[in-house]
């Protein structure tokens, strides 16, 4: 089996149905009534975002992100919105887990769902403000811009392999940060799948720690600030080990 065959076999094993009839979308029917009850007339929409919308999900990863768009007239602070949603979800029988900008829950014993509450800034575009728990602050972003940027980057297969590697090595590296890094590392380069993934490992080893990664929806939001220097160096060290591996089986499974 060649390196490319091995990696494509992994992608096949980890494939997720992303079509309009995907079983994963059943979580919308399950959670929509609950979220409407929580937000009332403040709720604009609940839409798939994150890996599912960008084409970069893996079966063994978080199944779907749901972006919860709230009216700009919402009076609570973003921190209060986040914590109120956490308490409401827990009071309704779920076991939520706090993450940086999302709240993770398990739905129907089958799907992991990340809930991302945010306030819409205006009705002219999809700019939103959302809470960043790790920094206890807020940021402006536009998830539709994120989706468009990652889809246009065309590096979904490479990103999915690298997400599996990240998870299997226990690394702290947010998915969007990894998606943007993969696109940057492969800009202007077109090899086979294994060659492309290898090039990303070389980038992670040589350039990742010092690279400044900017949110394409907000140049004031520096994505690379989401990790500490120690966390970045852990990613670099893991990439160093990957480059010294004797086989792809040692790198990702």
Short mmCIF file of C-alpha atoms in Angstrom, two decimals, residues 13-212:
data_model
loop_
_atom_site.label_atom_id
_atom_site.label_comp_id
_atom_site.label_asym_id
_atom_site.label_seq_id
_atom_site.Cartn_x
_atom_site.Cartn_y
_atom_site.Cartn_z
CA UNK A 13 -13.11 5.32 7.21
CA UNK A 14 -13.65 8.79 8.69
CA UNK A 15 -16.07 10.04 6.01
CA UNK A 16 -19.11 12.01 7.19
CA UNK A 17 -22.32 12.42 5.18
CA UNK A 18 -22.51 16.17 4.56
CA UNK A 19 -25.52 16.16 2.24
CA UNK A 20 -28.92 17.77 2.95
CA UNK A 21 -30.27 14.42 4.18
CA UNK A 22 -27.36 13.76 6.53
CA UNK A 23 -28.49 12.03 9.74
CA UNK A 24 -26.37 14.52 11.67
CA UNK A 25 -28.78 17.30 10.72
CA UNK A 26 -31.42 15.57 12.85
CA UNK A 27 -29.86 17.36 15.83
CA UNK A 28 -31.36 20.59 14.49
CA UNK A 29 -34.84 19.13 14.90
CA UNK A 30 -33.95 17.96 18.39
CA UNK A 31 -32.35 21.19 19.62
CA UNK A 32 -34.27 23.91 17.77
CA UNK A 33 -37.34 23.85 20.08
CA UNK A 34 -35.06 23.95 23.12
CA UNK A 35 -33.03 26.87 21.79
CA UNK A 36 -36.15 28.81 20.81
CA UNK A 37 -37.47 28.27 24.32
CA UNK A 38 -34.18 29.63 25.74
CA UNK A 39 -33.84 32.65 23.46
CA UNK A 40 -37.42 33.47 22.47
CA UNK A 41 -37.73 36.33 20.01
CA UNK A 42 -34.03 37.15 20.43
CA UNK A 43 -33.16 34.14 18.24
CA UNK A 44 -32.47 34.88 14.57
CA UNK A 45 -31.30 31.45 13.43
CA UNK A 46 -29.53 28.21 14.27
CA UNK A 47 -27.29 27.03 11.44
CA UNK A 48 -24.56 24.41 10.91
CA UNK A 49 -21.08 25.91 11.02
CA UNK A 50 -17.58 24.71 11.83
CA UNK A 51 -16.12 21.58 10.26
CA UNK A 52 -19.43 20.27 8.94
CA UNK A 53 -20.09 23.43 6.93
CA UNK A 54 -16.47 23.74 5.77
CA UNK A 55 -16.14 20.14 4.58
CA UNK A 56 -13.47 19.17 7.13
CA UNK A 57 -15.26 16.86 9.63
CA UNK A 58 -14.15 13.39 10.70
CA UNK A 59 -16.44 10.70 12.01
CA UNK A 60 -14.37 10.35 15.18
CA UNK A 61 -14.37 14.11 15.85
CA UNK A 62 -17.04 16.56 16.92
CA UNK A 63 -19.97 15.87 14.62
CA UNK A 64 -21.43 19.34 14.10
CA UNK A 65 -21.21 22.94 15.29
CA UNK A 66 -24.44 24.92 15.56
CA UNK A 67 -24.09 28.70 15.32
CA UNK A 68 -26.77 30.42 17.40
CA UNK A 69 -27.41 33.92 16.05
CA UNK A 70 -29.05 36.26 18.57
CA UNK A 71 -30.56 39.67 17.96
CA UNK A 72 -28.37 42.74 18.41
CA UNK A 73 -31.03 43.91 20.89
CA UNK A 74 -30.04 41.12 23.31
CA UNK A 75 -29.36 42.94 26.58
CA UNK A 76 -27.16 40.39 28.36
CA UNK A 77 -23.38 40.59 28.03
CA UNK A 78 -21.77 37.93 25.87
CA UNK A 79 -20.41 36.26 28.98
CA UNK A 80 -23.92 36.16 30.45
CA UNK A 81 -25.32 34.77 27.19
CA UNK A 82 -22.73 31.99 27.26
CA UNK A 83 -23.27 31.10 30.91
CA UNK A 84 -27.06 31.35 30.69
CA UNK A 85 -27.10 28.94 27.76
CA UNK A 86 -24.81 26.57 29.66
CA UNK A 87 -27.13 26.59 32.69
CA UNK A 88 -30.27 26.21 30.57
CA UNK A 89 -28.88 23.26 28.63
CA UNK A 90 -27.80 21.56 31.85
CA UNK A 91 -31.21 22.16 33.44
CA UNK A 92 -32.80 20.40 30.47
CA UNK A 93 -31.03 17.10 30.92
CA UNK A 94 -27.78 17.52 29.03
CA UNK A 95 -24.23 17.36 30.39
CA UNK A 96 -22.61 20.46 28.83
CA UNK A 97 -18.87 21.09 28.74
CA UNK A 98 -17.42 24.58 28.49
CA UNK A 99 -14.99 25.19 25.63
CA UNK A 100 -13.44 28.43 24.40
CA UNK A 101 -16.26 29.89 22.29
CA UNK A 102 -18.65 26.93 22.36
CA UNK A 103 -20.55 24.60 24.67
CA UNK A 104 -20.26 20.90 23.87
CA UNK A 105 -23.13 18.46 24.45
CA UNK A 106 -23.98 14.91 23.48
CA UNK A 107 -27.30 14.53 21.67
CA UNK A 108 -29.30 11.29 21.42
CA UNK A 109 -26.26 9.30 22.62
CA UNK A 110 -24.99 9.53 19.04
CA UNK A 111 -23.72 13.00 18.18
CA UNK A 112 -21.33 15.51 19.69
CA UNK A 113 -22.59 19.04 19.15
CA UNK A 114 -20.80 22.33 19.80
CA UNK A 115 -23.20 25.22 20.47
CA UNK A 116 -21.76 28.65 19.58
CA UNK A 117 -23.92 31.55 20.84
CA UNK A 118 -23.26 35.00 19.37
CA UNK A 119 -24.90 38.43 18.98
CA UNK A 120 -25.48 39.79 15.51
CA UNK A 121 -23.86 43.21 15.06
CA UNK A 122 -26.14 44.49 12.29
CA UNK A 123 -28.62 43.29 9.68
CA UNK A 124 -26.48 44.25 6.67
CA UNK A 125 -24.11 41.29 6.95
CA UNK A 126 -23.39 38.22 9.11
CA UNK A 127 -20.89 39.92 11.45
CA UNK A 128 -21.34 38.71 15.04
CA UNK A 129 -19.80 39.22 18.46
CA UNK A 130 -18.99 36.09 20.44
CA UNK A 131 -17.53 35.32 23.84
CA UNK A 132 -13.99 33.95 24.18
CA UNK A 133 -13.94 32.19 27.52
CA UNK A 134 -10.20 31.55 27.76
CA UNK A 135 -9.43 35.27 27.49
CA UNK A 136 -12.69 36.37 29.17
CA UNK A 137 -13.31 38.83 26.35
CA UNK A 138 -15.26 39.09 23.11
CA UNK A 139 -14.39 39.25 19.45
CA UNK A 140 -16.07 40.15 16.18
CA UNK A 141 -16.25 37.41 13.58
CA UNK A 142 -18.21 36.18 10.60
CA UNK A 143 -18.68 32.42 10.37
CA UNK A 144 -19.89 32.60 6.76
CA UNK A 145 -16.59 34.24 5.81
CA UNK A 146 -14.79 31.41 7.63
CA UNK A 147 -16.79 28.78 5.75
CA UNK A 148 -16.15 30.45 2.39
CA UNK A 149 -12.43 30.89 3.11
CA UNK A 150 -11.82 27.25 4.06
CA UNK A 151 -13.91 25.89 1.19
CA UNK A 152 -12.11 28.12 -1.30
CA UNK A 153 -8.75 26.98 0.12
CA UNK A 154 -9.47 23.49 -1.20
CA UNK A 155 -7.40 21.64 1.42
CA UNK A 156 -10.16 19.63 3.07
CA UNK A 157 -8.49 16.21 2.71
CA UNK A 158 -5.17 17.38 4.12
CA UNK A 159 -6.93 19.17 6.97
CA UNK A 160 -8.92 16.06 7.89
CA UNK A 161 -5.74 13.97 8.12
CA UNK A 162 -4.06 16.63 10.25
CA UNK A 163 -7.09 16.88 12.54
CA UNK A 164 -6.88 13.15 13.20
CA UNK A 165 -3.15 13.47 13.88
CA UNK A 166 -3.78 16.37 16.28
CA UNK A 167 -6.42 14.43 18.20
CA UNK A 168 -4.44 11.20 18.34
CA UNK A 169 -1.37 13.04 19.65
CA UNK A 170 -3.41 14.94 22.25
CA UNK A 171 -2.47 18.38 20.95
CA UNK A 172 -4.17 21.65 21.79
CA UNK A 173 -4.78 23.17 18.37
CA UNK A 174 -8.20 24.67 17.56
CA UNK A 175 -9.72 23.44 14.31
CA UNK A 176 -9.98 26.85 12.65
CA UNK A 177 -6.35 27.60 13.52
CA UNK A 178 -5.35 24.27 11.96
CA UNK A 179 -7.49 24.88 8.87
CA UNK A 180 -5.91 28.29 8.25
CA UNK A 181 -2.41 26.92 8.92
CA UNK A 182 -2.89 24.08 6.44
CA UNK A 183 -4.02 26.52 3.74
CA UNK A 184 -1.04 28.80 4.44
CA UNK A 185 1.46 25.92 4.46
CA UNK A 186 0.25 24.64 1.08
CA UNK A 187 -0.22 27.97 -0.69
CA UNK A 188 1.08 27.57 -4.23
CA UNK A 189 2.01 23.92 -3.71
CA UNK A 190 0.22 20.97 -5.32
CA UNK A 191 1.55 17.53 -4.59
CA UNK A 192 -0.13 14.25 -3.82
CA UNK A 193 -2.07 13.90 -0.57
CA UNK A 194 0.87 12.40 1.32
CA UNK A 195 3.27 14.99 -0.09
CA UNK A 196 0.94 17.79 0.92
CA UNK A 197 0.49 16.50 4.47
CA UNK A 198 4.25 16.05 4.74
CA UNK A 199 4.76 19.65 3.66
CA UNK A 200 2.39 20.81 6.40
CA UNK A 201 4.46 18.87 8.96
CA UNK A 202 7.56 20.65 7.64
CA UNK A 203 5.78 23.99 8.06
CA UNK A 204 4.65 23.09 11.59
CA UNK A 205 8.23 22.18 12.43
CA UNK A 206 9.88 25.25 10.91
CA UNK A 207 7.42 28.14 10.78
CA UNK A 208 4.33 27.48 12.89
CA UNK A 209 5.56 28.81 16.24
CA UNK A 210 6.37 32.26 14.86
CA UNK A 211 3.58 32.53 12.28
CA UNK A 212 0.94 35.22 12.78
#
